[in-house]
């Protein structure tokens, strides 16, 4: 297997079973999961409704037909997502992953605008495909300068290392918008296809922009008809707590949204929901062999129904606030914690050196290991690999939140000496 498939931990884990919000490794040790397979197991493990939906579909003997045939579960799911999207006359195309979803959205935008010029954000991540690495604003995840797109990078919500660091929200947004206008004038030919943006940057360390930033960007884009694609692969389905889609915090209805990750509770699915005229811009034949297959869409329907019926968005808001508040209390006595940020059950902890600014990836790795020793699994990311990422299943309980906070407190305080 390729060397670039890196594994967490000095002694990598093999997870062999799970129930609720806990997983068990091959040695029989059980952990509370605060990363959920990179936000994918968003309803935890062994959810009865999910298991029953998948078992029922498999028992019919049809696990695949392709989009050349009618797929009832796909149509039902598309209708739900179109309604939830708030996008006028919305249509949905299903893929197998967030990478594929973003590739499809970029295809729609560039075809509609007859332009290969795209705006993206610094510190962003959009996938590992040819176009999506081309619009990823983090060289740690973008291995080549080759791309089918001409990309210009704007200021993002990662203000801790921004050239506009230190400005308050209003001043930051004003400076970023002035920068956007200058970039449009000097770095593009004018006919830009779209801006693609994560409402909260996931791999980039859960960086949260001022709510007004993306709304202000869209006002500028609307002057020229430039499209806006919201990458909701990590922020969708209520994980941010305050809203069902991350972009709603900005009061913006985008032209298209991409989704994936937790929708099917671990089964492979992704997709694009877009304005009908934008979705229909493709003038050639196209299909998806595996996208929206019967098993994945059966799983997704069960997960989405469970999420809505149990108001997991409200749970994310409540427990996310508790975790963020608790971690900020820890940060006050641990100088290595420069910033605790996030929204809902998307939380980033920036780890730095003695000067309070220099990234300290080895220290972040120590926190990862200490948390594991305490029975907690967390993630790691950020531009420099120095951010601890927390994204528990949205089925997290209050008791589990306190348990995880306790383990994290010990792990972070280990950096004091």
PDB file of C-alpha atoms in Angstrom, residues 113 115-120 149-154 179-195 220-221 224 226:
ATOM      1  CA  UNK A 113     -19.953  29.859 -16.712  1.00  0.00           C
ATOM      2  CA  UNK A 115     -14.704  29.387 -17.465  1.00  0.00           C
ATOM      3  CA  UNK A 116     -12.011  27.431 -15.654  1.00  0.00           C
ATOM      4  CA  UNK A 117     -11.359  30.237 -13.173  1.00  0.00           C
ATOM      5  CA  UNK A 118     -12.247  29.372  -9.588  1.00  0.00           C
ATOM      6  CA  UNK A 119     -11.969  31.173  -6.278  1.00  0.00           C
ATOM      7  CA  UNK A 120     -11.122  29.149  -3.171  1.00  0.00           C
ATOM      8  CA  UNK A 149      -8.472  25.042 -13.053  1.00  0.00           C
ATOM      9  CA  UNK A 150      -7.033  28.514 -12.629  1.00  0.00           C
ATOM     10  CA  UNK A 151      -7.372  29.153  -8.900  1.00  0.00           C
ATOM     11  CA  UNK A 152      -7.163  32.339  -6.853  1.00  0.00           C
ATOM     12  CA  UNK A 153      -7.116  32.028  -3.066  1.00  0.00           C
ATOM     13  CA  UNK A 154      -8.994  34.408  -0.762  1.00  0.00           C
ATOM     14  CA  UNK A 179      -8.652  41.940  -0.934  1.00  0.00           C
ATOM     15  CA  UNK A 180     -11.213  39.954  -2.957  1.00  0.00           C
ATOM     16  CA  UNK A 181     -11.945  42.954  -5.166  1.00  0.00           C
ATOM     17  CA  UNK A 182      -8.248  43.524  -5.757  1.00  0.00           C
ATOM     18  CA  UNK A 183      -7.671  39.869  -6.608  1.00  0.00           C
ATOM     19  CA  UNK A 184     -10.564  39.895  -9.086  1.00  0.00           C
ATOM     20  CA  UNK A 185      -8.977  42.903 -10.774  1.00  0.00           C
ATOM     21  CA  UNK A 186      -5.378  41.701 -10.894  1.00  0.00           C
ATOM     22  CA  UNK A 187      -5.425  37.885 -10.739  1.00  0.00           C
ATOM     23  CA  UNK A 188      -8.399  36.859 -12.902  1.00  0.00           C
ATOM     24  CA  UNK A 189      -9.759  37.559 -16.347  1.00  0.00           C
ATOM     25  CA  UNK A 190     -13.066  38.572 -14.791  1.00  0.00           C
ATOM     26  CA  UNK A 191     -15.284  35.698 -15.877  1.00  0.00           C
ATOM     27  CA  UNK A 192     -14.850  33.567 -12.747  1.00  0.00           C
ATOM     28  CA  UNK A 193     -16.883  30.360 -12.555  1.00  0.00           C
ATOM     29  CA  UNK A 194     -17.400  30.066  -8.817  1.00  0.00           C
ATOM     30  CA  UNK A 195     -16.205  30.393  -5.279  1.00  0.00           C
ATOM     31  CA  UNK A 220     -19.330  40.783  -4.559  1.00  0.00           C
ATOM     32  CA  UNK A 221     -19.791  37.579  -6.567  1.00  0.00           C
ATOM     33  CA  UNK A 224     -20.822  39.399 -11.961  1.00  0.00           C
ATOM     34  CA  UNK A 226     -20.184  34.242 -10.198  1.00  0.00           C
TER      35      UNK A 226
END
